[in-house]
Amino acid sequence: LLRDEIKIKTEMLSKIVRAVVTQSQSNKRALAPFMTSVRRGGTVTEATFQTQPYKLHRLDEPPSTTSICSRDDALLFYRQMQIIRRLESASSNLYKEKAIRGFCHLYSGQEAICVGVKAALRSQDSVITAYRDHGWAYVMGCSIVSIMAELTGRTQGVARGKGGSMHMYTKNFYGGNGIVGAQVPVGAGVALANKYLENGGICVALYGDGAANQGQLYEAYNMAKLMSLPAVFICENNGYGMGTSVDRASASTNYYTRGDYVPGIWIDGMDVLSVREAIRYCIDYCTSGKGPLVLEVATYRYHGHSMSDPGTSYRTRDEIQEVRQTRDPIMLFKDHIIGADLVTADELKKIDNEVRKEVDEAVKIAKTDKEIAVQELATDVYLNPVETTIRGTTPFDPYTHRRLSKVANLH
Amino acid sequence: MNHVRRVFYRERLSGVLSQSFSTSRAATASQLTVRDALNSALDEEMERDETVFLMGEEVAQYDGAYKISRGLWKKYGDKRVIDTPITESGFAGIAVGAAMGGLRPVCEFMTFNFSMQAIDHVVNSASKTFYMSAGLIHVPIVFRGPNGAAAGVGAQHSQCFASWYSQCPGLKVVSPYSSEDAKGLLKAAIRDPDPVVVLENELLYGTSFDVSDEVLSKDFVLPLGKAVVEREGQHITLVAHSRAVMLALEAATALAGEGVECEVINLRSLRPLDEETIVKSVIKTHNLVTVEQGWPQCGIGSEICARVVESPAYHYLESPVIRVTGVDVPMPYAKSLEIACIPQPHDVIKAVKKVLKIK
């Protein structure tokens, strides 16, 4: 009975913090590489790391327990994560200055997921996510300028300012979706297209721990399994759905098992290489006709749910600090790659400065660029418009519907 | 261009009495039911374009709940005719994703009443995406199925969704009446790169219409957004869509016997709405009655009336516009009540006589 009591008490701690913080003795994780190549300028060209342990559901083999990281990849992943971190900080400031309006959901703390996933994806693969999409838009190919300008609603924005924070798209990236959970069946549909067209692609459909209880997810899992769709459903579990902790929202918080008959994997989302290896495994699995997988990537968000949420009414500042200090994905990766002599501290500092400069310049453009002409509100409502006019606020001054864009998914 | 057709039809009531009207037939006309028209539209478009596929409940092995997809699964197989579980929200979302990812899905709702479970995908995932993405991502999808009142199916299975869907920018919405409409509009919808909602009518599925050879050809498409004048007349304009067109034509026939000539417009499309055809007709006849089966508030008739009032046709009106609609209650089951809840020819006749101030 005592054991049960202790069990219950420890479970009362935020489950995700437990998972993230106590996963392993983090400081001791950077192993000496056991496979090195020619040294160049004091650094090696590649190093091998151990991945974080995975938890499996209905699977016998885990993703690879090691991950080889090249110097180029190390610099790339570091840079990408820093750009996203910096971009999100800049967005936070712009929002406080009221240059960004409405919704703004920041990804800070979760960078290792989008960078790690993208590192494994091939050109024929697709991604769809929800509204915490800035980092995803970046790794899928949107420029920093276009992302920031979309947030401020200007012409150089990804969607010319017509979409906003939650609606960024590019080739093979289907947003950016505002309705919680809706992106998951849509992602399964993209996977259906991949299978139908035999293009070898998979679709990664992301959602949060809050969305994980949506009925349409289970409808999507069911059909994806029945039809063996190459879909990877990924729960980015950051411990909170808005202000509701996972324990208060979900009767079962083992999100990687929630697919039931769909096999699943739990991954430490603070380790970019673990994420990458997991996705490599998924690609192999899905493209051999075995059907979908459900992943749960344990992560944490530093900011509140959105800019209107300080993020401290439902969790302690200590908790946030603890994750920042012991489990920050960028810090952990930095320790890895410096410790393995893949890069030098100076090189990373140089990247930090470059990133800062790039983001600062993007911020400048985002603030000074103009909004599209008001007439353009009547542009691209239809790809094949039947009518040439669109009714305005009165019948007296109709707008003219125009076609402007180059369609990214024309078929 | 508006064209006038005199509609010859023979209504076949499944299993019960069949009424036939003795009419002379056009020399080159064949008979085609709405069901067969839709079936051949699907078949032809699937043959023409390998990315076109059909998904929905019972569309494959059952041949379709209303047999619209009869024979298609046998011909095209599992890949292109997909039976879905009873999960509208999920499969509508999947259909949208398939459209984004390179296919041209035809997503069937067994009736549009069930589309309410998936309406978020029709409106938020499909219709708004092209605009929100500033034209980057298009969604070439067709949502189709029977809409509106049937016979004795009760309140939850009898709602008309014409108003709900036709309100949404980003969608195109069609509501076919005849077999020609059904074939031409469904083919056009499938070929269209934007999301299209096709509101069919269960009670019309078994109705046979004369069709020309042109309609039977594999490339017969109708333009979206264009209405057709089914019957010319000088005294009053009747505007209707779907099954209400039959109702308007029946009333027109009866009224012609009393010397009142009605011009009957079959809208065919609800979005875009062919305002030009309606306005032109009202300028000619000076009187307007709209006819629909759906509820009155915020109905298609409301929209038509508002548009006419805002148009040059207003000044030609000799009387206020009157709407003939379904009764403003959920649909009852008892037969006589159900009949009373759906407009009948005598309702249209009464409205016309009131508008024209004749007894």
Short mmCIF file of C-alpha atoms in Angstrom, two decimals, chain A residues 387 389 391 395, chain B residues 166-167 270-276 278-279 288 300-314 321:
data_model
loop_
_atom_site.label_atom_id
_atom_site.label_comp_id
_atom_site.label_asym_id
_atom_site.label_seq_id
_atom_site.Cartn_x
_atom_site.Cartn_y
_atom_site.Cartn_z
CA GLU A 387 -17.19 35.27 -61.29
CA THR A 389 -16.30 40.34 -59.01
CA ARG A 391 -19.12 41.69 -53.26
CA PRO A 395 -23.20 46.36 -53.31
CA SER B 166 -23.51 28.40 -50.48
CA GLN B 167 -22.65 31.06 -47.93
CA LEU B 270 -25.98 28.18 -55.83
CA ARG B 271 -22.45 29.56 -55.58
CA PRO B 272 -21.82 31.37 -57.77
CA LEU B 273 -25.47 32.34 -58.06
CA ASP B 274 -26.46 33.39 -61.58
CA GLU B 275 -27.77 36.79 -60.64
CA GLU B 276 -27.63 38.02 -64.23
CA ILE B 278 -32.54 36.20 -62.62
CA VAL B 279 -32.31 39.96 -63.01
CA LEU B 288 -40.83 37.13 -58.78
CA ILE B 300 -31.82 30.62 -50.97
CA GLY B 301 -34.99 32.62 -51.56
CA SER B 302 -33.83 35.20 -49.04
CA GLU B 303 -30.60 35.64 -50.94
CA ILE B 304 -32.35 35.90 -54.30
CA CYS B 305 -34.79 38.45 -52.96
CA ALA B 306 -31.99 40.56 -51.48
CA ARG B 307 -30.02 40.48 -54.69
CA VAL B 308 -33.01 41.43 -56.81
CA VAL B 309 -33.84 44.29 -54.47
CA GLU B 310 -30.29 45.57 -54.78
CA SER B 311 -30.32 45.25 -58.56
CA PRO B 312 -31.80 47.31 -61.39
CA ALA B 313 -34.65 44.75 -61.48
CA TYR B 314 -36.07 46.24 -58.29
CA VAL B 321 -40.97 39.25 -53.97
#
